Amino acid sequence: KAGVTQTPRYLIKTRGQQVTLSCSPISGHRSVSWYQQTPGQGLQFLFEYFSETQRNKGNFPGRFSGRQFSNSRSEMNVSTLELGDSALYLCASSPSLPPQAFFGQGTRLTVV
Amino acid sequence: DQQVKQNSPSLSVQEGRISILNCDYTNSMFDYFLWYKKYPAEGPTFLISISSIKDKNEDGRFTVFLNKSAKHLSLHIVPSQPGDSAVYFCAASGGDVAGGTSYGKLTFGQGTILTVHP
């Protein structure tokens, strides 16, 4: 089986712009979740989608949003980028049970 | 409020010896626990997991122990190999909460850097 695929791998954006990141889950996995990793805060949960519905949400501002399509592929969007949004963004897909999340390689976002 | 804690930022062991990585949690709703290995600029790789109905789970060189009363879990790697050198994260997820499910949300510890010396 192919693993979780995230695109793009690297991205440089300017403060104030918006960005969209993409994630293709493992075939058959209906749950897709997103995480932000920064040196100071570690791995922080952003949100989770299951069957096109947001099922869980972390403590991030409304500038961070996501969606899931009928084929389980997911996108996350960050609007009005701030310097502090520079991070490694990770997508994970999970089977229904057990809750073992399998991660993609991540997208390294740099905001300048 | 950090609900999952890895109090040792780093651990150094000799090749062939045992590596023991520790993790503590505070949320009693957590009932599934996982360990991941991570290299810089890559996504975490799933290693092993344990449900709260068990106290031990083995997979090859990796064993996870869970002490529910102490809210503590540990990962044992025996024997340790230089290729095991990486950052190790423990993570926890919970069951049904307020009619929904939080299994899709993992709460991670801050990680422990393991270095295995040849």
mmCIF file of C-alpha atoms in Angstrom:
data_model
loop_
_atom_site.group_PDB
_atom_site.id
_atom_site.type_symbol
_atom_site.label_atom_id
_atom_site.label_comp_id
_atom_site.label_asym_id
_atom_site.label_seq_id
_atom_site.Cartn_x
_atom_site.Cartn_y
_atom_site.Cartn_z
ATOM 1 C CA LYS A 1 0.000 0.000 0.000
ATOM 2 C CA ALA A 2 1.169 3.509 -0.713
ATOM 3 C CA GLY A 3 1.760 5.644 2.347
ATOM 4 C CA VAL A 4 0.431 9.064 3.228
ATOM 5 C CA THR A 5 1.429 11.616 0.603
ATOM 6 C CA GLN A 6 1.757 15.303 1.359
ATOM 7 C CA THR A 7 2.337 18.047 -1.180
ATOM 8 C CA PRO A 8 4.261 20.204 -1.498
ATOM 9 C CA ARG A 9 7.249 19.161 0.612
ATOM 10 C CA TYR A 10 8.604 22.683 0.980
ATOM 11 C CA LEU A 11 6.958 26.062 0.732
ATOM 12 C CA ILE A 12 8.069 29.644 1.270
ATOM 13 C CA LYS A 13 5.385 32.280 1.695
ATOM 14 C CA THR A 14 5.283 35.944 2.623
ATOM 15 C CA ARG A 15 3.570 37.261 5.733
ATOM 16 C CA GLY A 16 -0.086 38.027 5.011
ATOM 17 C CA GLN A 17 -0.450 35.496 2.212
ATOM 18 C CA GLN A 18 -2.479 32.328 2.413
ATOM 19 C CA VAL A 19 -1.407 28.741 1.778
ATOM 20 C CA THR A 20 -3.073 25.426 0.998
ATOM 21 C CA LEU A 21 -1.474 22.096 1.830
ATOM 22 C CA SER A 22 -2.635 18.760 0.474
ATOM 23 C CA CYS A 23 -2.733 15.257 1.908
ATOM 24 C CA SER A 24 -3.624 11.930 0.313
ATOM 25 C CA PRO A 25 -4.284 9.254 2.952
ATOM 26 C CA ILE A 26 -3.570 5.553 2.821
ATOM 27 C CA SER A 27 -6.177 3.796 0.701
ATOM 28 C CA GLY A 28 -9.128 2.744 2.830
ATOM 29 C CA HIS A 29 -8.386 5.153 5.680
ATOM 30 C CA ARG A 30 -11.280 7.520 6.307
ATOM 31 C CA SER A 31 -9.749 9.567 9.122
ATOM 32 C CA VAL A 32 -7.252 12.300 8.293
ATOM 33 C CA SER A 33 -5.699 14.514 10.932
ATOM 34 C CA TRP A 34 -3.281 17.418 10.802
ATOM 35 C CA TYR A 35 -0.504 18.405 13.190
ATOM 36 C CA GLN A 36 1.895 21.309 13.483
ATOM 37 C CA GLN A 37 5.425 20.736 14.708
ATOM 38 C CA THR A 38 7.554 23.610 15.940
ATOM 39 C CA PRO A 39 10.737 23.511 18.038
ATOM 40 C CA GLY A 40 9.077 25.267 20.963
ATOM 41 C CA GLN A 41 5.655 23.626 21.009
ATOM 42 C CA GLY A 42 6.353 20.113 19.766
ATOM 43 C CA LEU A 43 3.628 18.254 17.883
ATOM 44 C CA GLN A 44 0.304 20.040 18.227
ATOM 45 C CA PHE A 45 -3.030 18.693 16.966
ATOM 46 C CA LEU A 46 -4.831 20.952 14.485
ATOM 47 C CA PHE A 47 -7.951 19.051 13.444
ATOM 48 C CA GLU A 48 -9.280 15.703 12.298
ATOM 49 C CA TYR A 49 -11.681 14.866 9.497
ATOM 50 C CA PHE A 50 -13.707 11.715 9.137
ATOM 51 C CA SER A 51 -16.042 11.083 6.197
ATOM 52 C CA GLU A 52 -15.816 14.731 5.115
ATOM 53 C CA THR A 53 -16.791 16.026 8.573
ATOM 54 C CA GLN A 54 -14.540 17.726 11.089
ATOM 55 C CA ARG A 55 -14.638 15.395 14.094
ATOM 56 C CA ASN A 56 -12.042 16.985 16.392
ATOM 57 C CA LYS A 57 -10.423 20.386 16.577
ATOM 58 C CA GLY A 58 -7.347 21.635 18.413
ATOM 59 C CA ASN A 59 -6.665 25.040 19.924
ATOM 60 C CA PHE A 60 -5.635 26.992 16.869
ATOM 61 C CA PRO A 61 -7.073 30.290 15.586
ATOM 62 C CA GLY A 62 -9.704 30.376 12.878
ATOM 63 C CA ARG A 63 -7.020 31.239 10.300
ATOM 64 C CA PHE A 64 -6.356 27.506 10.230
ATOM 65 C CA SER A 65 -9.020 25.533 8.408
ATOM 66 C CA GLY A 66 -9.356 22.277 6.588
ATOM 67 C CA ARG A 67 -11.626 20.078 4.578
ATOM 68 C CA GLN A 68 -11.908 16.531 3.383
ATOM 69 C CA PHE A 69 -13.182 15.328 0.059
ATOM 70 C CA SER A 70 -15.298 12.290 -0.750
ATOM 71 C CA ASN A 71 -12.168 10.321 -1.718
ATOM 72 C CA SER A 72 -10.755 11.056 1.789
ATOM 73 C CA ARG A 73 -8.090 13.400 0.452
ATOM 74 C CA SER A 74 -7.716 16.437 2.682
ATOM 75 C CA GLU A 75 -6.486 19.990 2.440
ATOM 76 C CA MET A 76 -5.597 22.479 5.111
ATOM 77 C CA ASN A 77 -5.536 26.213 4.583
ATOM 78 C CA VAL A 78 -3.840 28.931 6.556
ATOM 79 C CA SER A 79 -4.903 32.482 5.811
ATOM 80 C CA THR A 80 -3.112 35.720 6.668
ATOM 81 C CA LEU A 81 0.149 33.979 7.393
ATOM 82 C CA GLU A 82 2.248 35.079 10.345
ATOM 83 C CA LEU A 83 5.945 34.472 10.960
ATOM 84 C CA GLY A 84 5.005 32.121 13.813
ATOM 85 C CA ASP A 85 3.208 29.842 11.362
ATOM 86 C CA SER A 86 6.575 28.633 10.099
ATOM 87 C CA ALA A 87 6.568 24.944 10.976
ATOM 88 C CA LEU A 88 6.488 21.380 9.743
ATOM 89 C CA TYR A 89 2.873 20.484 8.974
ATOM 90 C CA LEU A 90 2.108 16.801 9.232
ATOM 91 C CA CYS A 91 -0.850 14.868 7.961
ATOM 92 C CA ALA A 92 -1.785 11.454 9.326
ATOM 93 C CA SER A 93 -4.365 8.912 8.238
ATOM 94 C CA SER A 94 -5.919 6.257 10.426
ATOM 95 C CA PRO A 95 -8.075 3.181 10.007
ATOM 96 C CA SER A 96 -11.265 3.224 12.036
ATOM 97 C CA LEU A 97 -9.764 1.017 14.719
ATOM 98 C CA PRO A 98 -7.260 0.711 16.229
ATOM 99 C CA PRO A 99 -6.409 4.415 16.290
ATOM 100 C CA GLN A 100 -2.915 4.090 14.835
ATOM 101 C CA ALA A 101 -2.047 7.240 12.919
ATOM 102 C CA PHE A 102 0.334 6.881 9.988
ATOM 103 C CA PHE A 103 2.114 10.080 9.069
ATOM 104 C CA GLY A 104 3.237 11.598 5.820
ATOM 105 C CA GLN A 105 6.644 13.230 5.280
ATOM 106 C CA GLY A 106 5.258 16.636 6.088
ATOM 107 C CA THR A 107 5.273 20.039 4.440
ATOM 108 C CA ARG A 108 7.910 22.483 5.652
ATOM 109 C CA LEU A 109 6.342 25.947 5.561
ATOM 110 C CA THR A 110 8.549 28.979 5.962
ATOM 111 C CA VAL A 111 6.917 32.391 6.332
ATOM 112 C CA VAL A 112 9.166 35.376 5.590
ATOM 113 C CA ASP B 1 -1.462 22.071 30.602
ATOM 114 C CA GLN B 2 0.727 19.314 29.241
ATOM 115 C CA GLN B 3 -1.293 16.107 29.459
ATOM 116 C CA VAL B 4 1.496 13.853 28.150
ATOM 117 C CA LYS B 5 4.995 14.345 29.460
ATOM 118 C CA GLN B 6 8.358 12.886 28.591
ATOM 119 C CA ASN B 7 10.586 14.192 31.335
ATOM 120 C CA SER B 8 13.890 13.071 29.853
ATOM 121 C CA PRO B 9 14.905 15.268 26.913
ATOM 122 C CA SER B 10 17.696 12.874 25.986
ATOM 123 C CA LEU B 11 19.026 9.376 26.633
ATOM 124 C CA SER B 12 22.376 7.885 25.673
ATOM 125 C CA VAL B 13 23.021 4.118 25.662
ATOM 126 C CA GLN B 14 25.637 1.696 24.393
ATOM 127 C CA GLU B 15 24.885 -0.579 21.461
ATOM 128 C CA GLY B 16 23.504 -3.915 22.641
ATOM 129 C CA ARG B 17 22.189 -2.552 25.925
ATOM 130 C CA ILE B 18 18.589 -1.780 26.853
ATOM 131 C CA SER B 19 17.020 1.618 26.140
ATOM 132 C CA ILE B 20 14.128 2.614 28.398
ATOM 133 C CA LEU B 21 12.061 5.635 27.430
ATOM 134 C CA ASN B 22 9.444 6.917 29.840
ATOM 135 C CA CYS B 23 6.186 8.786 29.490
ATOM 136 C CA ASP B 24 3.614 10.060 32.009
ATOM 137 C CA TYR B 25 0.064 11.220 31.382
ATOM 138 C CA THR B 26 -2.531 13.031 33.438
ATOM 139 C CA ASN B 27 -5.810 12.574 31.540
ATOM 140 C CA SER B 28 -7.657 9.484 32.782
ATOM 141 C CA MET B 29 -9.769 9.484 29.580
ATOM 142 C CA PHE B 30 -6.750 8.346 27.573
ATOM 143 C CA ASP B 31 -7.097 4.651 26.802
ATOM 144 C CA TYR B 32 -4.807 4.057 23.853
ATOM 145 C CA PHE B 33 -1.116 4.815 23.770
ATOM 146 C CA LEU B 34 1.408 4.852 20.962
ATOM 147 C CA TRP B 35 5.132 5.295 20.429
ATOM 148 C CA TYR B 36 6.623 6.950 17.382
ATOM 149 C CA LYS B 37 10.166 7.373 16.124
ATOM 150 C CA LYS B 38 11.088 10.524 14.249
ATOM 151 C CA TYR B 39 14.007 11.819 12.224
ATOM 152 C CA PRO B 40 14.418 15.563 11.524
ATOM 153 C CA ALA B 41 12.255 16.967 8.715
ATOM 154 C CA GLU B 42 10.354 13.663 8.371
ATOM 155 C CA GLY B 43 7.015 12.459 9.641
ATOM 156 C CA PRO B 44 6.858 10.245 12.738
ATOM 157 C CA THR B 45 7.021 6.499 12.131
ATOM 158 C CA PHE B 46 4.648 4.317 14.148
ATOM 159 C CA LEU B 47 6.480 1.805 16.337
ATOM 160 C CA ILE B 48 4.133 0.114 18.773
ATOM 161 C CA SER B 49 0.912 0.738 20.651
ATOM 162 C CA ILE B 50 -0.992 -0.514 23.657
ATOM 163 C CA SER B 51 -4.598 -0.435 24.745
ATOM 164 C CA SER B 52 -5.470 0.350 28.337
ATOM 165 C CA ILE B 53 -6.900 -3.138 28.783
ATOM 166 C CA LYS B 54 -3.366 -4.521 28.553
ATOM 167 C CA ASP B 55 -0.240 -3.870 30.588
ATOM 168 C CA LYS B 56 2.338 -5.090 28.069
ATOM 169 C CA ASN B 57 2.731 -5.374 24.326
ATOM 170 C CA GLU B 58 5.740 -6.759 22.454
ATOM 171 C CA ASP B 59 6.870 -6.434 18.876
ATOM 172 C CA GLY B 60 10.328 -7.726 18.135
ATOM 173 C CA ARG B 61 12.912 -5.632 19.980
ATOM 174 C CA PHE B 62 10.250 -3.209 21.211
ATOM 175 C CA THR B 63 8.094 -3.688 24.308
ATOM 176 C CA VAL B 64 5.685 -1.156 25.756
ATOM 177 C CA PHE B 65 4.592 -1.373 29.385
ATOM 178 C CA LEU B 66 1.551 0.438 30.776
ATOM 179 C CA ASN B 67 0.924 1.144 34.455
ATOM 180 C CA LYS B 68 -2.566 2.628 34.571
ATOM 181 C CA SER B 69 -2.607 3.300 38.302
ATOM 182 C CA ALA B 70 0.577 5.362 37.966
ATOM 183 C CA LYS B 71 -0.486 6.820 34.607
ATOM 184 C CA HIS B 72 2.899 5.811 33.269
ATOM 185 C CA LEU B 73 4.139 3.985 30.207
ATOM 186 C CA SER B 74 7.565 2.992 29.037
ATOM 187 C CA LEU B 75 9.179 1.748 25.847
ATOM 188 C CA HIS B 76 11.960 -0.823 26.102
ATOM 189 C CA ILE B 77 14.294 -1.423 23.182
ATOM 190 C CA VAL B 78 16.433 -4.548 23.492
ATOM 191 C CA PRO B 79 19.063 -4.769 22.170
ATOM 192 C CA SER B 80 19.624 -1.169 21.167
ATOM 193 C CA GLN B 81 21.222 -0.522 17.777
ATOM 194 C CA PRO B 82 22.862 2.626 16.369
ATOM 195 C CA GLY B 83 20.029 2.820 13.812
ATOM 196 C CA ASP B 84 17.619 3.362 16.714
ATOM 197 C CA SER B 85 19.097 6.825 17.267
ATOM 198 C CA ALA B 86 16.221 9.265 16.727
ATOM 199 C CA VAL B 87 13.616 11.273 18.623
ATOM 200 C CA TYR B 88 10.967 9.119 20.292
ATOM 201 C CA PHE B 89 7.494 10.469 21.009
ATOM 202 C CA CYS B 90 4.802 8.911 23.092
ATOM 203 C CA ALA B 91 1.228 9.795 22.240
ATOM 204 C CA ALA B 92 -2.157 9.178 23.775
ATOM 205 C CA SER B 93 -5.729 9.169 22.564
ATOM 206 C CA GLY B 94 -9.064 8.915 24.321
ATOM 207 C CA GLY B 95 -12.353 7.189 23.827
ATOM 208 C CA ASP B 96 -15.814 8.611 23.566
ATOM 209 C CA VAL B 97 -16.063 12.080 25.004
ATOM 210 C CA ALA B 98 -19.371 13.894 25.278
ATOM 211 C CA GLY B 99 -20.996 11.642 22.700
ATOM 212 C CA GLY B 100 -18.221 12.002 20.163
ATOM 213 C CA THR B 101 -14.917 10.228 19.682
ATOM 214 C CA SER B 102 -11.489 11.620 20.232
ATOM 215 C CA TYR B 103 -9.555 8.641 18.888
ATOM 216 C CA GLY B 104 -8.555 10.742 15.902
ATOM 217 C CA LYS B 105 -6.755 13.197 18.120
ATOM 218 C CA LEU B 106 -3.320 12.281 19.428
ATOM 219 C CA THR B 107 -1.735 14.198 22.280
ATOM 220 C CA PHE B 108 2.056 13.988 22.072
ATOM 221 C CA GLY B 109 4.809 14.276 24.621
ATOM 222 C CA GLN B 110 7.741 16.580 23.937
ATOM 223 C CA GLY B 111 9.983 13.752 22.780
ATOM 224 C CA THR B 112 13.194 12.098 23.975
ATOM 225 C CA ILE B 113 16.350 12.118 21.859
ATOM 226 C CA LEU B 114 17.840 8.621 21.937
ATOM 227 C CA THR B 115 21.492 8.194 20.970
ATOM 228 C CA VAL B 116 22.871 4.684 20.680
ATOM 229 C CA HIS B 117 26.674 4.584 20.607
ATOM 230 C CA PRO B 118 28.494 1.808 18.706
#
